[in-house]
């Protein structure tokens, strides 16, 4: 099979060698540079990439992705879209070819979107930017996705077990362009519930609480917004906005709705536990963190927050047990939290404090 990696980039000189080393298992690497002012183009060409330089104006991520896809030769069997701040684990091609059957349209793979300061995984989900050569087009100015525009239906999707892509972003890069592009995206396709959800979430990031609430209530009212996980996230973001506005009772109601919408996710239970923690309602903290910990299978969707699968549930339980005077149970939970994040000095201090109090009490 002919495997081609394609990408867009701008001022990625610092990542060029690491990325090319990672992509070297492909037969060909094609890059669209959209206007670098550093040595990105020169470095990529030196390392063996085929680089084309074109400005995309006005800027849209989908326009840039589509132009880069046009540069992929027609004889390619598998197109692999990555960014220069992403790195494959070695052996990815063999794992991809093992999963790819004749007629396959698309492949999903494990994607680590963020890492914690200690190097452990943060947000992990399954992405799907690997696809067949014909019939696909990128859509949306930002948070772009592949849309099938070919005849009939696309070939079946496969899960490429063993393919691992890691994201190591440049923290200096701004995401300031995202909000206006999301507003443009919703204006272009107001019926697209995914974009409305993303826009509401972006308003949350900007602290625009009322805009977040208004937009996400609209998302929940859309007939096409039927995915429980994303509906749950909208409810949680509405709750967070109400909490920031000082309307804690309304926030609690929305968190309860989020739990009911997606009881299979840890996140709504933990959000509610955090709200109750701030109120000192320790029994409530214990109940909802207990519900969260009963969920042991990490979902493969992007709605999977790192904190929910890290030390947080045990940390909250340790504090709640401690406040309730149940020191032995508090120590057990504190040690569970520390085992998950052993380099955290606060967690280590909490466990040491509880041990000393237990020892002093005999």
mmCIF file of C-alpha atoms in Angstrom:
data_model
loop_
_atom_site.group_PDB
_atom_site.id
_atom_site.type_symbol
_atom_site.label_atom_id
_atom_site.label_comp_id
_atom_site.label_asym_id
_atom_site.label_seq_id
_atom_site.Cartn_x
_atom_site.Cartn_y
_atom_site.Cartn_z
ATOM 1 C CA UNK A 1 0.000 0.000 0.000
ATOM 2 C CA UNK A 2 1.090 3.546 -0.774
ATOM 3 C CA UNK A 3 0.939 5.664 2.386
ATOM 4 C CA UNK A 4 1.248 9.446 2.124
ATOM 5 C CA UNK A 5 1.414 11.895 5.030
ATOM 6 C CA UNK A 6 0.137 15.396 4.343
ATOM 7 C CA UNK A 7 0.171 18.502 6.534
ATOM 8 C CA UNK A 8 -0.101 22.272 6.724
ATOM 9 C CA UNK A 9 2.400 24.395 8.603
ATOM 10 C CA UNK A 10 3.660 27.880 9.387
ATOM 11 C CA UNK A 11 6.787 28.699 11.379
ATOM 12 C CA UNK A 12 7.370 25.145 12.623
ATOM 13 C CA UNK A 13 11.163 25.014 12.239
ATOM 14 C CA UNK A 14 11.632 23.828 15.814
ATOM 15 C CA UNK A 15 9.449 20.755 15.165
ATOM 16 C CA UNK A 16 10.636 19.876 11.662
ATOM 17 C CA UNK A 17 13.194 17.149 12.445
ATOM 18 C CA UNK A 18 11.146 15.462 15.176
ATOM 19 C CA UNK A 19 8.089 15.398 12.928
ATOM 20 C CA UNK A 20 9.932 14.101 9.874
ATOM 21 C CA UNK A 21 11.599 11.370 11.915
ATOM 22 C CA UNK A 22 8.155 10.333 13.123
ATOM 23 C CA UNK A 23 6.605 10.405 9.633
ATOM 24 C CA UNK A 24 9.504 8.547 7.994
ATOM 25 C CA UNK A 25 7.553 5.272 7.805
ATOM 26 C CA UNK A 26 5.366 6.818 5.068
ATOM 27 C CA UNK A 27 6.210 6.495 1.378
ATOM 28 C CA UNK A 28 5.912 10.227 0.873
ATOM 29 C CA UNK A 29 5.470 13.386 2.966
ATOM 30 C CA UNK A 30 3.715 16.385 1.407
ATOM 31 C CA UNK A 31 3.508 19.743 3.188
ATOM 32 C CA UNK A 32 1.707 22.998 2.423
ATOM 33 C CA UNK A 33 3.553 25.900 4.053
ATOM 34 C CA UNK A 34 1.203 28.863 4.379
ATOM 35 C CA UNK A 35 3.792 31.590 4.879
ATOM 36 C CA UNK A 36 6.629 30.713 7.252
ATOM 37 C CA UNK A 37 9.112 33.469 8.036
ATOM 38 C CA UNK A 38 11.630 31.113 9.669
ATOM 39 C CA UNK A 39 13.558 28.206 8.096
ATOM 40 C CA UNK A 40 10.672 25.721 8.161
ATOM 41 C CA UNK A 41 10.530 25.226 4.389
ATOM 42 C CA UNK A 42 14.286 24.798 4.049
ATOM 43 C CA UNK A 43 14.526 22.339 6.947
ATOM 44 C CA UNK A 44 11.621 20.198 5.748
ATOM 45 C CA UNK A 45 13.040 19.986 2.245
ATOM 46 C CA UNK A 46 16.451 19.058 3.609
ATOM 47 C CA UNK A 47 14.788 16.262 5.580
ATOM 48 C CA UNK A 48 13.000 14.853 2.535
ATOM 49 C CA UNK A 49 9.554 16.442 2.526
ATOM 50 C CA UNK A 50 7.885 17.764 -0.614
ATOM 51 C CA UNK A 51 6.999 21.333 0.369
ATOM 52 C CA UNK A 52 4.713 23.754 -1.473
ATOM 53 C CA UNK A 53 4.399 27.384 -0.373
ATOM 54 C CA UNK A 54 1.050 29.158 -0.815
ATOM 55 C CA UNK A 55 -0.796 31.841 1.125
ATOM 56 C CA UNK A 56 -4.367 31.086 2.193
ATOM 57 C CA UNK A 57 -6.359 34.303 2.414
ATOM 58 C CA UNK A 58 -8.674 34.859 4.081
ATOM 59 C CA UNK A 59 -7.382 32.232 6.480
ATOM 60 C CA UNK A 60 -9.468 29.119 6.998
ATOM 61 C CA UNK A 61 -8.202 25.802 8.272
ATOM 62 C CA UNK A 62 -10.444 23.821 5.924
ATOM 63 C CA UNK A 63 -9.193 25.711 2.860
ATOM 64 C CA UNK A 64 -5.587 25.018 3.844
ATOM 65 C CA UNK A 65 -6.274 21.329 4.539
ATOM 66 C CA UNK A 66 -8.067 20.895 1.222
ATOM 67 C CA UNK A 67 -5.221 22.496 -0.684
ATOM 68 C CA UNK A 68 -2.720 20.227 1.080
ATOM 69 C CA UNK A 69 -4.877 17.192 0.253
ATOM 70 C CA UNK A 70 -4.879 18.235 -3.419
ATOM 71 C CA UNK A 71 -1.099 17.892 -3.344
ATOM 72 C CA UNK A 72 -1.325 14.207 -2.408
ATOM 73 C CA UNK A 73 -0.776 12.043 -5.523
ATOM 74 C CA UNK A 74 -3.832 10.256 -6.880
ATOM 75 C CA UNK A 75 -2.165 6.849 -6.571
ATOM 76 C CA UNK A 76 -2.010 7.113 -2.769
ATOM 77 C CA UNK A 77 -3.910 4.344 -1.009
ATOM 78 C CA UNK A 78 -3.907 5.857 2.478
ATOM 79 C CA UNK A 79 -3.761 9.573 3.357
ATOM 80 C CA UNK A 80 -2.483 10.435 6.827
ATOM 81 C CA UNK A 81 -3.189 13.996 7.975
ATOM 82 C CA UNK A 82 -1.041 15.209 10.867
ATOM 83 C CA UNK A 83 0.363 18.492 12.191
ATOM 84 C CA UNK A 84 4.005 19.263 12.817
ATOM 85 C CA UNK A 85 3.534 19.310 16.589
ATOM 86 C CA UNK A 86 2.393 15.667 16.508
ATOM 87 C CA UNK A 87 4.523 12.529 16.761
ATOM 88 C CA UNK A 88 3.677 8.926 15.898
ATOM 89 C CA UNK A 89 4.926 6.113 18.061
ATOM 90 C CA UNK A 90 7.285 3.937 15.939
ATOM 91 C CA UNK A 91 5.610 1.038 14.162
ATOM 92 C CA UNK A 92 2.522 3.033 13.252
ATOM 93 C CA UNK A 93 2.584 2.061 9.588
ATOM 94 C CA UNK A 94 2.607 -1.674 10.237
ATOM 95 C CA UNK A 95 -0.295 -1.295 12.689
ATOM 96 C CA UNK A 96 -2.205 0.845 10.186
ATOM 97 C CA UNK A 97 -1.705 -1.618 7.333
ATOM 98 C CA UNK A 98 -2.758 -4.508 9.575
ATOM 99 C CA UNK A 99 -6.077 -2.735 10.215
ATOM 100 C CA UNK A 100 -6.668 -1.400 6.703
ATOM 101 C CA UNK A 101 -8.738 -3.686 4.492
ATOM 102 C CA UNK A 102 -9.412 -3.212 0.760
ATOM 103 C CA UNK A 103 -12.160 -0.613 0.381
ATOM 104 C CA UNK A 104 -11.623 0.956 3.803
ATOM 105 C CA UNK A 105 -12.679 4.597 3.930
ATOM 106 C CA UNK A 106 -11.246 5.819 7.196
ATOM 107 C CA UNK A 107 -9.203 4.733 10.213
ATOM 108 C CA UNK A 108 -9.329 5.856 13.816
ATOM 109 C CA UNK A 109 -6.324 5.726 16.141
ATOM 110 C CA UNK A 110 -5.378 6.565 19.713
ATOM 111 C CA UNK A 111 -4.513 10.236 20.147
ATOM 112 C CA UNK A 112 -2.952 11.834 23.222
ATOM 113 C CA UNK A 113 -3.956 15.479 22.944
ATOM 114 C CA UNK A 114 -2.172 16.664 26.091
ATOM 115 C CA UNK A 115 0.350 15.569 28.698
ATOM 116 C CA UNK A 116 0.672 16.435 32.362
ATOM 117 C CA UNK A 117 3.748 18.233 33.730
ATOM 118 C CA UNK A 118 5.156 14.891 34.944
ATOM 119 C CA UNK A 119 4.919 13.454 31.420
ATOM 120 C CA UNK A 120 1.904 11.239 32.038
ATOM 121 C CA UNK A 121 -1.030 11.342 29.633
ATOM 122 C CA UNK A 122 -3.681 13.994 30.000
ATOM 123 C CA UNK A 123 -6.549 14.147 27.497
ATOM 124 C CA UNK A 124 -6.748 10.977 25.376
ATOM 125 C CA UNK A 125 -9.283 10.078 22.710
ATOM 126 C CA UNK A 126 -9.530 8.340 19.330
ATOM 127 C CA UNK A 127 -9.017 10.580 16.291
ATOM 128 C CA UNK A 128 -9.809 9.782 12.661
ATOM 129 C CA UNK A 129 -7.714 11.894 10.278
ATOM 130 C CA UNK A 130 -6.512 8.892 8.270
ATOM 131 C CA UNK A 131 -8.578 8.233 5.159
ATOM 132 C CA UNK A 132 -8.746 6.955 1.590
ATOM 133 C CA UNK A 133 -7.569 9.228 -1.231
ATOM 134 C CA UNK A 134 -10.820 10.087 -3.009
ATOM 135 C CA UNK A 135 -14.224 11.427 -1.971
ATOM 136 C CA UNK A 136 -13.228 13.429 1.119
ATOM 137 C CA UNK A 137 -13.237 17.158 1.756
ATOM 138 C CA UNK A 138 -12.376 19.225 4.827
ATOM 139 C CA UNK A 139 -15.127 21.556 6.051
ATOM 140 C CA UNK A 140 -15.428 24.400 8.608
ATOM 141 C CA UNK A 141 -13.112 27.393 9.053
ATOM 142 C CA UNK A 142 -11.824 25.972 12.357
ATOM 143 C CA UNK A 143 -12.216 22.642 14.164
ATOM 144 C CA UNK A 144 -12.322 21.331 10.623
ATOM 145 C CA UNK A 145 -13.547 17.809 9.942
ATOM 146 C CA UNK A 146 -13.612 15.446 6.987
ATOM 147 C CA UNK A 147 -16.893 15.221 5.107
ATOM 148 C CA UNK A 148 -17.693 12.578 2.499
ATOM 149 C CA UNK A 149 -18.544 14.242 -0.825
ATOM 150 C CA UNK A 150 -17.966 11.250 -3.080
ATOM 151 C CA UNK A 151 -20.607 9.046 -4.711
ATOM 152 C CA UNK A 152 -22.613 6.635 -2.606
ATOM 153 C CA UNK A 153 -21.217 5.896 0.835
ATOM 154 C CA UNK A 154 -17.612 5.943 2.010
ATOM 155 C CA UNK A 155 -15.867 2.672 2.695
ATOM 156 C CA UNK A 156 -16.111 1.259 6.219
ATOM 157 C CA UNK A 157 -14.171 2.753 9.098
ATOM 158 C CA UNK A 158 -11.645 0.657 10.998
ATOM 159 C CA UNK A 159 -9.934 1.056 14.370
ATOM 160 C CA UNK A 160 -6.175 0.951 13.908
ATOM 161 C CA UNK A 161 -5.193 -0.620 17.197
ATOM 162 C CA UNK A 162 -1.548 0.078 17.955
ATOM 163 C CA UNK A 163 -1.389 3.399 16.110
ATOM 164 C CA UNK A 164 -0.535 6.080 18.684
ATOM 165 C CA UNK A 165 -0.181 9.781 17.843
ATOM 166 C CA UNK A 166 1.062 12.225 20.495
ATOM 167 C CA UNK A 167 0.427 15.970 20.490
ATOM 168 C CA UNK A 168 3.154 18.276 21.834
ATOM 169 C CA UNK A 169 1.914 21.804 21.063
ATOM 170 C CA UNK A 170 3.884 25.015 21.137
ATOM 171 C CA UNK A 171 2.558 26.860 24.226
ATOM 172 C CA UNK A 172 3.559 30.201 22.701
ATOM 173 C CA UNK A 173 1.086 29.871 19.832
ATOM 174 C CA UNK A 174 -2.142 31.837 20.218
ATOM 175 C CA UNK A 175 -5.616 30.411 19.662
ATOM 176 C CA UNK A 176 -7.055 33.928 19.423
ATOM 177 C CA UNK A 177 -8.269 33.314 15.863
ATOM 178 C CA UNK A 178 -10.514 30.440 16.972
ATOM 179 C CA UNK A 179 -13.418 32.506 18.309
ATOM 180 C CA UNK A 180 -14.047 34.624 15.179
ATOM 181 C CA UNK A 181 -13.603 31.555 12.974
ATOM 182 C CA UNK A 182 -16.096 29.610 15.093
ATOM 183 C CA UNK A 183 -18.587 32.469 14.860
ATOM 184 C CA UNK A 184 -18.082 32.429 11.093
ATOM 185 C CA UNK A 185 -18.545 28.670 11.016
ATOM 186 C CA UNK A 186 -21.883 28.883 12.844
ATOM 187 C CA UNK A 187 -22.985 31.706 10.565
ATOM 188 C CA UNK A 188 -22.172 29.593 7.494
ATOM 189 C CA UNK A 189 -23.909 26.441 8.728
ATOM 190 C CA UNK A 190 -26.282 27.402 11.563
ATOM 191 C CA UNK A 191 -27.799 23.905 11.480
ATOM 192 C CA UNK A 192 -24.505 22.214 12.425
ATOM 193 C CA UNK A 193 -24.953 21.315 16.098
ATOM 194 C CA UNK A 194 -21.277 20.427 16.576
ATOM 195 C CA UNK A 195 -20.154 23.931 15.677
ATOM 196 C CA UNK A 196 -22.751 25.512 17.949
ATOM 197 C CA UNK A 197 -21.448 23.370 20.797
ATOM 198 C CA UNK A 198 -17.847 24.370 20.073
ATOM 199 C CA UNK A 199 -18.796 28.046 19.920
ATOM 200 C CA UNK A 200 -20.524 27.873 23.298
ATOM 201 C CA UNK A 201 -17.488 26.149 24.771
ATOM 202 C CA UNK A 202 -15.235 28.873 23.343
ATOM 203 C CA UNK A 203 -17.372 31.548 24.999
ATOM 204 C CA UNK A 204 -16.809 29.682 28.277
ATOM 205 C CA UNK A 205 -13.030 29.855 27.740
ATOM 206 C CA UNK A 206 -13.331 33.603 27.217
ATOM 207 C CA UNK A 207 -15.416 34.093 30.369
ATOM 208 C CA UNK A 208 -18.435 35.240 28.374
ATOM 209 C CA UNK A 209 -20.878 33.435 30.660
ATOM 210 C CA UNK A 210 -24.156 34.718 29.219
ATOM 211 C CA UNK A 211 -23.051 34.065 25.631
ATOM 212 C CA UNK A 212 -22.016 30.556 26.661
ATOM 213 C CA UNK A 213 -25.371 29.848 28.318
ATOM 214 C CA UNK A 214 -27.378 31.264 25.402
ATOM 215 C CA UNK A 215 -25.396 29.396 22.755
ATOM 216 C CA UNK A 216 -25.369 26.047 24.527
ATOM 217 C CA UNK A 217 -29.078 26.207 25.338
ATOM 218 C CA UNK A 218 -29.538 26.654 21.608
ATOM 219 C CA UNK A 219 -27.348 23.596 21.016
ATOM 220 C CA UNK A 220 -29.507 21.506 23.326
ATOM 221 C CA UNK A 221 -32.657 22.612 21.483
ATOM 222 C CA UNK A 222 -31.390 21.545 18.061
ATOM 223 C CA UNK A 223 -33.099 18.412 16.652
ATOM 224 C CA UNK A 224 -29.762 17.088 15.412
ATOM 225 C CA UNK A 225 -28.052 17.399 18.811
ATOM 226 C CA UNK A 226 -28.660 13.832 19.908
ATOM 227 C CA UNK A 227 -25.213 12.625 21.048
ATOM 228 C CA UNK A 228 -25.536 12.232 24.813
ATOM 229 C CA UNK A 229 -21.843 12.853 25.541
ATOM 230 C CA UNK A 230 -21.818 16.228 23.800
ATOM 231 C CA UNK A 231 -25.220 17.216 25.224
ATOM 232 C CA UNK A 232 -23.846 16.391 28.671
ATOM 233 C CA UNK A 233 -20.824 18.616 28.013
ATOM 234 C CA UNK A 234 -23.104 21.505 26.998
ATOM 235 C CA UNK A 235 -25.040 21.097 30.242
ATOM 236 C CA UNK A 236 -21.814 21.061 32.245
ATOM 237 C CA UNK A 237 -20.547 24.236 30.558
ATOM 238 C CA UNK A 238 -23.878 25.938 31.213
ATOM 239 C CA UNK A 239 -23.561 24.905 34.866
ATOM 240 C CA UNK A 240 -20.001 26.249 35.059
ATOM 241 C CA UNK A 241 -21.170 29.568 33.630
ATOM 242 C CA UNK A 242 -23.994 29.856 36.147
ATOM 243 C CA UNK A 243 -21.549 29.027 38.943
ATOM 244 C CA UNK A 244 -19.194 31.785 37.768
ATOM 245 C CA UNK A 245 -22.166 34.169 37.823
ATOM 246 C CA UNK A 246 -22.748 33.239 41.465
ATOM 247 C CA UNK A 247 -25.938 31.265 40.750
ATOM 248 C CA UNK A 248 -24.894 28.062 42.489
ATOM 249 C CA UNK A 249 -28.362 26.564 42.851
ATOM 250 C CA UNK A 250 -28.997 26.869 39.131
ATOM 251 C CA UNK A 251 -25.534 25.464 38.446
ATOM 252 C CA UNK A 252 -26.283 22.441 40.628
ATOM 253 C CA UNK A 253 -29.522 21.814 38.746
ATOM 254 C CA UNK A 254 -27.672 21.828 35.426
ATOM 255 C CA UNK A 255 -25.002 19.477 36.753
ATOM 256 C CA UNK A 256 -27.724 17.047 37.821
ATOM 257 C CA UNK A 257 -29.198 17.248 34.325
ATOM 258 C CA UNK A 258 -25.750 16.491 32.911
ATOM 259 C CA UNK A 259 -25.455 13.393 35.115
ATOM 260 C CA UNK A 260 -28.855 12.182 33.937
ATOM 261 C CA UNK A 261 -27.930 12.842 30.293
ATOM 262 C CA UNK A 262 -24.715 10.786 30.343
ATOM 263 C CA UNK A 263 -24.462 8.661 33.498
ATOM 264 C CA UNK A 264 -21.699 6.640 31.796
ATOM 265 C CA UNK A 265 -19.231 9.565 31.969
ATOM 266 C CA UNK A 266 -17.128 10.543 34.978
ATOM 267 C CA UNK A 267 -17.013 14.261 34.211
ATOM 268 C CA UNK A 268 -20.511 15.370 35.316
ATOM 269 C CA UNK A 269 -20.211 13.515 38.624
ATOM 270 C CA UNK A 270 -16.862 15.174 39.319
ATOM 271 C CA UNK A 271 -18.074 18.635 38.351
ATOM 272 C CA UNK A 272 -20.918 18.268 40.814
ATOM 273 C CA UNK A 273 -18.556 16.912 43.448
ATOM 274 C CA UNK A 274 -16.342 19.992 42.981
ATOM 275 C CA UNK A 275 -19.300 22.306 43.456
ATOM 276 C CA UNK A 276 -20.278 20.470 46.641
ATOM 277 C CA UNK A 277 -16.640 20.534 47.797
ATOM 278 C CA UNK A 278 -16.689 24.315 47.561
ATOM 279 C CA UNK A 279 -19.843 24.285 49.693
ATOM 280 C CA UNK A 280 -18.336 21.903 52.264
ATOM 281 C CA UNK A 281 -21.007 19.290 51.591
ATOM 282 C CA UNK A 282 -18.725 16.330 52.312
ATOM 283 C CA UNK A 283 -21.258 13.513 52.086
ATOM 284 C CA UNK A 284 -22.286 14.772 48.665
ATOM 285 C CA UNK A 285 -18.645 14.843 47.580
ATOM 286 C CA UNK A 286 -18.242 11.234 48.672
ATOM 287 C CA UNK A 287 -21.392 10.120 46.906
ATOM 288 C CA UNK A 288 -20.652 11.677 43.535
ATOM 289 C CA UNK A 289 -16.948 10.806 43.478
ATOM 290 C CA UNK A 290 -17.962 7.258 44.316
ATOM 291 C CA UNK A 291 -20.297 7.263 41.312
ATOM 292 C CA UNK A 292 -17.473 8.519 39.099
ATOM 293 C CA UNK A 293 -15.047 5.832 40.245
ATOM 294 C CA UNK A 294 -17.543 3.100 39.438
ATOM 295 C CA UNK A 295 -16.933 4.002 35.772
ATOM 296 C CA UNK A 296 -13.743 2.106 34.893
ATOM 297 C CA UNK A 297 -13.716 2.144 31.094
ATOM 298 C CA UNK A 298 -12.208 5.282 29.623
ATOM 299 C CA UNK A 299 -14.267 6.422 26.601
ATOM 300 C CA UNK A 300 -12.634 6.796 23.199
ATOM 301 C CA UNK A 301 -14.337 10.103 22.373
ATOM 302 C CA UNK A 302 -12.765 13.553 22.675
ATOM 303 C CA UNK A 303 -15.080 14.351 25.599
ATOM 304 C CA UNK A 304 -12.784 12.770 28.138
ATOM 305 C CA UNK A 305 -11.016 15.167 30.496
ATOM 306 C CA UNK A 306 -7.672 14.319 32.030
ATOM 307 C CA UNK A 307 -8.661 15.242 35.595
ATOM 308 C CA UNK A 308 -11.466 12.715 35.622
ATOM 309 C CA UNK A 309 -8.972 9.892 35.030
ATOM 310 C CA UNK A 310 -6.196 11.248 37.205
ATOM 311 C CA UNK A 311 -5.910 11.832 40.918
ATOM 312 C CA UNK A 312 -8.887 14.182 41.299
ATOM 313 C CA UNK A 313 -11.625 11.688 42.303
ATOM 314 C CA UNK A 314 -9.443 10.149 45.020
ATOM 315 C CA UNK A 315 -8.094 13.542 46.097
ATOM 316 C CA UNK A 316 -11.601 14.902 46.642
ATOM 317 C CA UNK A 317 -12.591 11.757 48.539
ATOM 318 C CA UNK A 318 -9.514 11.990 50.748
ATOM 319 C CA UNK A 319 -10.351 15.573 51.705
ATOM 320 C CA UNK A 320 -14.024 14.752 52.273
ATOM 321 C CA UNK A 321 -13.199 11.752 54.479
ATOM 322 C CA UNK A 322 -10.670 13.872 56.391
ATOM 323 C CA UNK A 323 -13.208 16.652 56.985
ATOM 324 C CA UNK A 324 -15.709 14.048 58.150
ATOM 325 C CA UNK A 325 -13.155 12.706 60.657
ATOM 326 C CA UNK A 326 -12.777 9.337 58.893
ATOM 327 C CA UNK A 327 -8.977 9.297 58.823
ATOM 328 C CA UNK A 328 -8.296 5.721 57.784
ATOM 329 C CA UNK A 329 -10.539 6.046 54.756
ATOM 330 C CA UNK A 330 -8.988 9.433 54.050
ATOM 331 C CA UNK A 331 -5.493 7.900 54.062
ATOM 332 C CA UNK A 332 -6.527 5.140 51.673
ATOM 333 C CA UNK A 333 -7.866 7.688 49.192
ATOM 334 C CA UNK A 334 -4.893 10.030 49.659
ATOM 335 C CA UNK A 335 -2.527 7.175 48.829
ATOM 336 C CA UNK A 336 -4.596 6.263 45.763
ATOM 337 C CA UNK A 337 -4.366 9.872 44.570
ATOM 338 C CA UNK A 338 -0.611 9.979 45.196
ATOM 339 C CA UNK A 339 -0.060 6.714 43.329
ATOM 340 C CA UNK A 340 -1.662 8.261 40.260
ATOM 341 C CA UNK A 341 0.407 11.468 40.471
ATOM 342 C CA UNK A 342 3.473 10.643 42.602
ATOM 343 C CA UNK A 343 5.314 13.876 41.774
ATOM 344 C CA UNK A 344 2.584 16.160 43.153
ATOM 345 C CA UNK A 345 3.911 17.714 46.400
ATOM 346 C CA UNK A 346 0.446 18.673 47.649
ATOM 347 C CA UNK A 347 -0.816 15.109 47.366
ATOM 348 C CA UNK A 348 2.313 13.835 49.109
ATOM 349 C CA UNK A 349 1.822 16.392 51.873
ATOM 350 C CA UNK A 350 -1.818 15.409 52.365
ATOM 351 C CA UNK A 351 -0.937 11.727 52.724
ATOM 352 C CA UNK A 352 1.886 12.532 55.169
ATOM 353 C CA UNK A 353 -0.401 14.741 57.276
ATOM 354 C CA UNK A 354 -3.055 12.058 57.597
ATOM 355 C CA UNK A 355 -0.449 9.413 58.466
ATOM 356 C CA UNK A 356 0.942 11.621 61.227
ATOM 357 C CA UNK A 357 -2.491 12.293 62.677
ATOM 358 C CA UNK A 358 -3.315 8.594 62.663
ATOM 359 C CA UNK A 359 -0.002 7.801 64.344
ATOM 360 C CA UNK A 360 -0.578 10.480 66.978
ATOM 361 C CA UNK A 361 -4.015 9.132 67.703
ATOM 362 C CA UNK A 362 -2.726 5.615 68.182
#
